[in-house]
Structure formats: structure tokens, C-alpha cells
Tab-separated table of C-alpha atoms and ligand atoms in Angstrom:
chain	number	residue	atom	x	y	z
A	301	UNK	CA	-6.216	13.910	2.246
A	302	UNK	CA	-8.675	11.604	2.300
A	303	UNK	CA	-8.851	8.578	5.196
A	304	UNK	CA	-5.828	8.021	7.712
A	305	UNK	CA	-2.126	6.926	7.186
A	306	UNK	CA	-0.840	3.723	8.956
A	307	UNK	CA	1.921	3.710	10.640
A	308	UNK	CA	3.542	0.550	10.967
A	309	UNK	CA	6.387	-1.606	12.520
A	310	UNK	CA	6.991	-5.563	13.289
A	311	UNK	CA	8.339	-4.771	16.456
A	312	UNK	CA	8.069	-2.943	19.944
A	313	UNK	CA	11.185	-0.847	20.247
A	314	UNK	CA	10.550	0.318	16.388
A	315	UNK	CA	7.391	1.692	16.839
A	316	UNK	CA	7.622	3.036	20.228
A	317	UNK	CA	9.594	5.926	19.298
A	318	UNK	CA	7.007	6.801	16.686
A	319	UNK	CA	4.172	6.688	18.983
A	320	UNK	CA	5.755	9.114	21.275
A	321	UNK	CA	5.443	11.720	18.549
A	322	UNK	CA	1.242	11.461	18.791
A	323	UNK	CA	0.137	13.499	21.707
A	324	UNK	CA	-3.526	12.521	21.173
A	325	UNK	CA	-3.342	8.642	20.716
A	326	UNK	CA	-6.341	6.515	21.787
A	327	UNK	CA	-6.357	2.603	21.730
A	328	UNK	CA	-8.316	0.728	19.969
A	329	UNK	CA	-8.176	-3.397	19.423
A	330	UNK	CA	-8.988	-5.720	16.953
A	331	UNK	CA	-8.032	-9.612	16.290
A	332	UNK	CA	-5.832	-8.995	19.161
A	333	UNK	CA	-3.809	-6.069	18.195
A	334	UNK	CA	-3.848	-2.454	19.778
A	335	UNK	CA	-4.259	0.116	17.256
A	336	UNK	CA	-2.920	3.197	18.115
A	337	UNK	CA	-5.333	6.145	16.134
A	338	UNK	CA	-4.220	10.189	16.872
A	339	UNK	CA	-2.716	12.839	14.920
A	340	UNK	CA	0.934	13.352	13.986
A	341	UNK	CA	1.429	17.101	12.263
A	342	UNK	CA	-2.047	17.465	11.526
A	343	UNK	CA	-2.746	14.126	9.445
A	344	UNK	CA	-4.667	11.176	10.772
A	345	UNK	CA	-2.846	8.466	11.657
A	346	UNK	CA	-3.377	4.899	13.141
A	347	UNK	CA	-0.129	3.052	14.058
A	348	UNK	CA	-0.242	-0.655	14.716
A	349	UNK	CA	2.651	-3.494	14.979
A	350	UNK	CA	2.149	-5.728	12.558
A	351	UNK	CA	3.990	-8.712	15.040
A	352	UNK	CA	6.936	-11.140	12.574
A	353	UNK	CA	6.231	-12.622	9.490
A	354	UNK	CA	4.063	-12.362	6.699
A	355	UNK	CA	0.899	-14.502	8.315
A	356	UNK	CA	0.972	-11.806	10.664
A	357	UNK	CA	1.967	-9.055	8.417
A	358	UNK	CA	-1.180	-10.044	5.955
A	359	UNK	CA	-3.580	-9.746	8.367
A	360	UNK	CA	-2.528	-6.134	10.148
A	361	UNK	CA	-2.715	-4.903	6.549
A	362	UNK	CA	-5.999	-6.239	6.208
A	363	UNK	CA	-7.441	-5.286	9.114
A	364	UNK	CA	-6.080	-1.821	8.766
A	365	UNK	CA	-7.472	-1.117	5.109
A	366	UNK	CA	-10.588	-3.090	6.186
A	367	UNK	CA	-11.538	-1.522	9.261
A	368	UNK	CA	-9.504	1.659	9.956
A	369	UNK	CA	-10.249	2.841	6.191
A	370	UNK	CA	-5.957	3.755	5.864
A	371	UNK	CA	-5.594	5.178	2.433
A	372	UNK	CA	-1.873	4.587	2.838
A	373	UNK	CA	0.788	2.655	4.526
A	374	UNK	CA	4.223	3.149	5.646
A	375	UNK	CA	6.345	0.566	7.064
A	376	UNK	CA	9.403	1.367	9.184
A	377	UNK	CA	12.277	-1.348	10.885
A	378	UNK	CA	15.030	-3.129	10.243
A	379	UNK	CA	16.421	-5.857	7.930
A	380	UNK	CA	19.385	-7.860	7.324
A	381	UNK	CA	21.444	-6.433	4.413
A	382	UNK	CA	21.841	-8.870	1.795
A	383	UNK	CA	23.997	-6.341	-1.148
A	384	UNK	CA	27.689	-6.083	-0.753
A	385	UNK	CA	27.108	-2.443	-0.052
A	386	UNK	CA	24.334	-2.287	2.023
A	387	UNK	CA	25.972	-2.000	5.786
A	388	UNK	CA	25.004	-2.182	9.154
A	389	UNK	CA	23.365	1.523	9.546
A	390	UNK	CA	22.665	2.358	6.068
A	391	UNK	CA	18.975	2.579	4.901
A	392	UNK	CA	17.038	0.822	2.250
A	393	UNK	CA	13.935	2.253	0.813
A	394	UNK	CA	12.140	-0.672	-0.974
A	395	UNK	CA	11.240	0.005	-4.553
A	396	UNK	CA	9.972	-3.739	-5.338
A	397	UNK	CA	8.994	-6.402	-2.493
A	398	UNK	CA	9.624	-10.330	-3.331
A	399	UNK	CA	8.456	-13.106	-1.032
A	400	UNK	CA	11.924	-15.227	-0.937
A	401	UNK	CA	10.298	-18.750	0.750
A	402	UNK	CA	7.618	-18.353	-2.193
A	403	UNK	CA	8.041	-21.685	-4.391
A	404	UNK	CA	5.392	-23.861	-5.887
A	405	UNK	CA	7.965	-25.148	-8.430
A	406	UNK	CA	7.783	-26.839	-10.182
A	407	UNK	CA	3.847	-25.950	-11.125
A	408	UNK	CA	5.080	-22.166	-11.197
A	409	UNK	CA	8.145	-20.767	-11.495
A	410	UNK	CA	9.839	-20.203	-8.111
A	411	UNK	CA	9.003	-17.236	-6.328
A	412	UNK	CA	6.134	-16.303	-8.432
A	413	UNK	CA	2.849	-16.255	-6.816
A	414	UNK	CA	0.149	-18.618	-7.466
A	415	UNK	CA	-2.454	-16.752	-9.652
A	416	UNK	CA	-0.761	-13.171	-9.966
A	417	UNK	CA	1.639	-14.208	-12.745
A	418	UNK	CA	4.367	-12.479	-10.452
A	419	UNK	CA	6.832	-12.440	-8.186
A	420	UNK	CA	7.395	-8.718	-7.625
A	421	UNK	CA	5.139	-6.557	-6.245
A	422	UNK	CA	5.784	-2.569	-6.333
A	423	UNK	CA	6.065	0.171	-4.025
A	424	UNK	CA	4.149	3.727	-4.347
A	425	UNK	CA	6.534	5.641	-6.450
A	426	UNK	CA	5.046	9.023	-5.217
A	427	UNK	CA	5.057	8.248	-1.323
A	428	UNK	CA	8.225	6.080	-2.069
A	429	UNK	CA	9.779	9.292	-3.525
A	430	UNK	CA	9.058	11.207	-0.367
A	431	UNK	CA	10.301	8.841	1.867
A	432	UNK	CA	13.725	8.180	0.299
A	433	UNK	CA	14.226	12.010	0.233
A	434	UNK	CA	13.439	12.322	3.739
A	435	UNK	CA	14.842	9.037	4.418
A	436	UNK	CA	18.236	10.564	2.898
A	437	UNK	CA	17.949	13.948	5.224
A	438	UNK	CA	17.492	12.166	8.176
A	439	UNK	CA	20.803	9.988	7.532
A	440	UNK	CA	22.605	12.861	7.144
A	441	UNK	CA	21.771	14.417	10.089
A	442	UNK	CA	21.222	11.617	12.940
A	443	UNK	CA	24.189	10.019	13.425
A	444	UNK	CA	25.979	13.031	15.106
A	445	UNK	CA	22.669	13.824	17.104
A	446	UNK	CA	23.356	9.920	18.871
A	447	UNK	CA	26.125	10.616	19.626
A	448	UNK	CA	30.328	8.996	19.330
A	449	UNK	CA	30.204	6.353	21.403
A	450	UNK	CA	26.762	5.122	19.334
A	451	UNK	CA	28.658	5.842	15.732
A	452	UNK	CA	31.144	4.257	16.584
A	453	UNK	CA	29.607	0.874	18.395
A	454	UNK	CA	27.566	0.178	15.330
A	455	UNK	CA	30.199	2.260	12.855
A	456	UNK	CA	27.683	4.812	11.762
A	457	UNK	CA	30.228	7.050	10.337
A	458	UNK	CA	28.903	7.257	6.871
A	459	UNK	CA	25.428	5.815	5.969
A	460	UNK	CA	24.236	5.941	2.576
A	461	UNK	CA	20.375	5.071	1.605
A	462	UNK	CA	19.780	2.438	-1.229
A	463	UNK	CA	17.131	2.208	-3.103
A	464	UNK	CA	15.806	-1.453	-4.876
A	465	UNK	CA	14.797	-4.957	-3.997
A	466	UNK	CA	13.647	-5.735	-0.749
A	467	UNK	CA	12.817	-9.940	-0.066
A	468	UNK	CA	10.598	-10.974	2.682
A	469	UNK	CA	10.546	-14.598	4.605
A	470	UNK	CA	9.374	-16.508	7.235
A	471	UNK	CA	13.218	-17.039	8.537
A	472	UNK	CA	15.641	-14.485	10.541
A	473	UNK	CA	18.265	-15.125	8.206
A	474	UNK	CA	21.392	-15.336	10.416
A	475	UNK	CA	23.784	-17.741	9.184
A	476	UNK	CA	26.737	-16.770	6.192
A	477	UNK	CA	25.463	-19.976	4.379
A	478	UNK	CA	21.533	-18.973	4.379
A	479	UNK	CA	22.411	-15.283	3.135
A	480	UNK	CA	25.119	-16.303	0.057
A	481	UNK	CA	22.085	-18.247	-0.747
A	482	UNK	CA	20.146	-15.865	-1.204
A	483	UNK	CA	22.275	-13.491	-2.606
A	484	UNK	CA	22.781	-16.320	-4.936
A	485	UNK	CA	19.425	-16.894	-5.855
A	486	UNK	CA	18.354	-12.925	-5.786
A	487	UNK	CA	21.396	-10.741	-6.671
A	488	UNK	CA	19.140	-7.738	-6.762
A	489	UNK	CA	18.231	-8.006	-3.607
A	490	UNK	CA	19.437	-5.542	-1.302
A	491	UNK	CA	17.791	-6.606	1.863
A	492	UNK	CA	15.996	-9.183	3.991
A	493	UNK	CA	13.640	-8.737	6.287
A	494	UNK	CA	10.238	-11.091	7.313
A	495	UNK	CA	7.222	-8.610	6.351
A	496	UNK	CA	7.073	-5.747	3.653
A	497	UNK	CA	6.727	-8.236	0.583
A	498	UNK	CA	3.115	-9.526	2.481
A	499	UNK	CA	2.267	-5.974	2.766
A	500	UNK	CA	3.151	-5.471	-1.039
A	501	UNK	CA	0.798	-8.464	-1.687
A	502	UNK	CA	-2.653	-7.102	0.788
A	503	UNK	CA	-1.866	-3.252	-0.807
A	504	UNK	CA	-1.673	-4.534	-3.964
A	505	UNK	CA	-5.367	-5.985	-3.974
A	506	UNK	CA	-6.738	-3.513	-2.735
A	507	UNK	CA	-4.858	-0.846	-4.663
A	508	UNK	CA	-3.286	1.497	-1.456
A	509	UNK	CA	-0.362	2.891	-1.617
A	510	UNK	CA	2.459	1.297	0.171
A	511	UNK	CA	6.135	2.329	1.182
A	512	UNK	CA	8.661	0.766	3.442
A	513	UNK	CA	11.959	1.997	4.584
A	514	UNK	CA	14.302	-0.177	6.612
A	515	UNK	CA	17.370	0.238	8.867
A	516	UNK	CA	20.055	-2.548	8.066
A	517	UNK	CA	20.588	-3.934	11.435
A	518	UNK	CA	23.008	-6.999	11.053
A	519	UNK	CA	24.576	-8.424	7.815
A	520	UNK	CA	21.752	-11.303	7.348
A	521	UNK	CA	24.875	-13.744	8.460
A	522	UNK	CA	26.520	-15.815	11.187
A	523	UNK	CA	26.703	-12.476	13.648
A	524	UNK	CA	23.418	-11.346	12.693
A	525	UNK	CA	22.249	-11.718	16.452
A	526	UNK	CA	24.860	-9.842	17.831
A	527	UNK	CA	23.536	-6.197	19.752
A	528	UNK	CA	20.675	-6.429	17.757
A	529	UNK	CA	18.415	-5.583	20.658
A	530	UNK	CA	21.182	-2.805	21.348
A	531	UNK	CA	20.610	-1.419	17.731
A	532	UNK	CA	16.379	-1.394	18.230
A	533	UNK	CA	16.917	0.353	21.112
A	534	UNK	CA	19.068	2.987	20.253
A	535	UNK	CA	19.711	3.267	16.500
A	536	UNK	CA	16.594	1.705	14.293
A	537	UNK	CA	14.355	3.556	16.777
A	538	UNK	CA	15.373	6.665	16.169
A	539	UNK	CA	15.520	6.541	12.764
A	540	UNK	CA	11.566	5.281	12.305
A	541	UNK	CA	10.507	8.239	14.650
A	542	UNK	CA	12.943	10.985	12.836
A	543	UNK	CA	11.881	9.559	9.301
A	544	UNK	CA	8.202	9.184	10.113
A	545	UNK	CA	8.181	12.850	11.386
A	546	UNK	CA	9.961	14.680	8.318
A	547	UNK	CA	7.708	12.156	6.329
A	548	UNK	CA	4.167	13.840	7.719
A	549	UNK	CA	5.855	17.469	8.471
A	550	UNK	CA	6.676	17.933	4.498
B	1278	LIG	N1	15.295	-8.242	10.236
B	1278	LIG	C1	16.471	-7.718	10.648
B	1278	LIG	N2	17.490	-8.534	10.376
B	1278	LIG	C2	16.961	-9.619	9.758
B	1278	LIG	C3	17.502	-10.825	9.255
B	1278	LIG	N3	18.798	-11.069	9.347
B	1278	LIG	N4	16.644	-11.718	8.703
B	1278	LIG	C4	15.316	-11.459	8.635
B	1278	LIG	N5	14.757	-10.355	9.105
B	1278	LIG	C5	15.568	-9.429	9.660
């Protein structure tokens, strides 16, 4: 395969467990981010966090298509689940990405974006396919491997992986009012999280293959904040490294 894979998360704790898999790593910055390039089971890879939101999400994506030549990206964190089903330890592998704060009504329709005739914007159905069936491997083997008193803090007992709708915005979403809202306003959604729909947008111009997978951290409602450091630490950033490495060792 052609050029190298990115690697990326919004946030410390998700990514740190994924760089610890690339012996080889070297740093390398640009517009004030380190980019991490190496090898991870024989494929190139440069890893990178993106920082929160989709400003800052737009311009890793750029930079990393621009100047590090990635020929695909994979996005691993959290979100807030949105779907009745989607709990607290589950995983959701976005098939579609929708900006959520997106609304020049009434000159478009809300959440379309201005001059794509759009709102949706889709993931890689090949890499997207690989990830949800390593994505569904991984949940059924890593809860036991962290152990009771983990399962049963964050009640881990019996994650499933979803597959759909994933809505980005420039909002943690942490109050019951904000995420009925939304539910309201997107029923398809499953999840919300700040990033993957302004990675959907920069891979989608550029035509590179994109794929995101997410841990639902908190329920996107008024205890959304509660042991969420707790769950980076211990849960979501296991997950990223265990479903990054089955990702590149298939
Ligand atoms: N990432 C994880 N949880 C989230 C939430 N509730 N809102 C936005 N992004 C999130």
C-alpha cells in the first residue's frame, strides 16, 4: 500500500495507548502539532491528535493529506451516545458523519452544507468494514482482560458495536435537555462527538478514505461529566490501542 495511514485521536489519553504500540516513532511538527511517523505491523503510519472540534479537526486532516501524503485515515475516541441503545461502553463505527451546529437556514436547509448540496458525508465502506469487524472482536474480548472491578464501574458487562449516524459539534453535549434535542432533531443519530463529521468533510475533497470508531463514554446528558477522565484513562484507551492493532495486524 501506497503512502502512510493516519492515526488519529482528539485527545491525549486516546492516543497515547496507540502510540505505545510504534517502537520506531520519530516527531515531527507542523502548525503546532507533533506528528508522530513510525511503523505499526509493518505499515507506515503517522499518528497525530487532532485537538477538539472541527476548526481543529479540519486542519489536522489537512495538514496530514497535505503534507504527510496519508492515503487513509482512521479516527479513534469517544462520544456521547445519543440512540436509546447505544450505552456507556458499547462502540459505534460511523457509517455517515453529519455536522449537527451546521445551519444556514433559512438560505439552505438546516444542516446541509453550503455548496455540497448535503448534509451527510460517508465513511470508507471497505476500511469501515474492517474496522467494525475488528471493532466487534475486540469488544468481545476486552472487557474481561480489564478486569471486574473496571466492568463493573462503567457496567461493561455486555457491549455491543452499532453501526450508523455519527453527528459532530462544536458543544460537549452534557445536559438531558441539549441531547433529547438532538435526538429530536436527528433520530438516526447514534452518537455525538465534536470531530469525525469535519474529517468526513477534508476526506471527502480530497477523495481519502476515512473511518472512525468511537467508544460511548457518557450518555450525551446531565451526568455526562461524571468519571469521564476515569473512562479515557482506563477504558476508551484501551480500546483505540486494541482496535488500532487488530486493524493493521489483519
Ligand atoms: N465526546 C464524548 N462525549 C461527548 C459528548 N457528550 N458531547 C460531545 N463530544 C463528546
Amino acid at each position: 500500500m501506497a503512502g502512510p495511514t493516519a492515526l488519529v485521536s482528539a485527545l491525549h489519553e486516546e492516543l497515547a495507548a496507540v502510540l505505545g504500540l510504534m517502537p520506531d516513532e520519530q516527531q515531527q511538527m507542523s502548525g503546532g502539532r507533533t506528528f508522530w511517523r513510525g511503523h505499526l505491523h509493518g505499515h507506515d503510519v503517522v499518528g497525530v491528535l487532532s485537538g477538539i472540534g472541527k476548526v481543529a479537526a479540519a486542519t489536522t486532516a489537512t495538514a496530514l493529506i497535505e503534507r504527510f501524503g496519508v492515503q487513509r485515515i482512521v479516527f479513534t475516541g469517544v462520544a456521547g451516545g445519543l440512540a436509546p441503545g447505544v450505552r456507556v461502553g458499547d462502540v459505534v463505527v460511523a457509517r455517515q458523519f453529519l455536522q449537527h451546529d451546521m445551519d444556514a437556514s433559512p438560505i439552505f436547509p438546516r444542516h446541509e452544507v453550503p455548496g455540497y448540496g448535503r448534509a451527510t458525508f460517508d465513511a470508507d465502506a471497505t476500511l469501515t468494514a474492517h474496522l467494525t469487524q475488528v471493532s466487534d472482536k475486540v469488544l468481545r474480548e476486552l472487557p474481561a482482560a480489564l478486569g471486574n472491578e473496571v466492568v463493573h464501574a462503567f457496567g461493561l458487562q455486555s457491549p455491543r458495536c452499532h453501526q450508523g449516524l455519527l453527528v459532530s459539534g462544536d458543544r460537549f453535549v452534557s445536559t438531558t435537555a441539549e441531547s433529547a434535542a438532538l435526538r429530536a432533531a436527528l433520530p438516526e443519530a447514534l452518537a455525538v462527538e465534536m470531530e469525525g463529521a469535519a474529517f468526513a468533510q477534508v476526506c471527502h475533497d480530497y477523495g481519502i478514505p476515512l473511518a472512525v470508531v468511537r467508544t460511548i463514554s457518557d450518555r450525551a446528558d446531565d451526568a455526562a461529566h461524571v468519571d469521564f477522565p476515569r473512562f479515557l484513562r482506563e477504558v476508551a484507551s484501551r480500546y483505540s490501542a486494541a482496535i488500532v492493532e487488530a486493524l493493521l495486524r489483519g
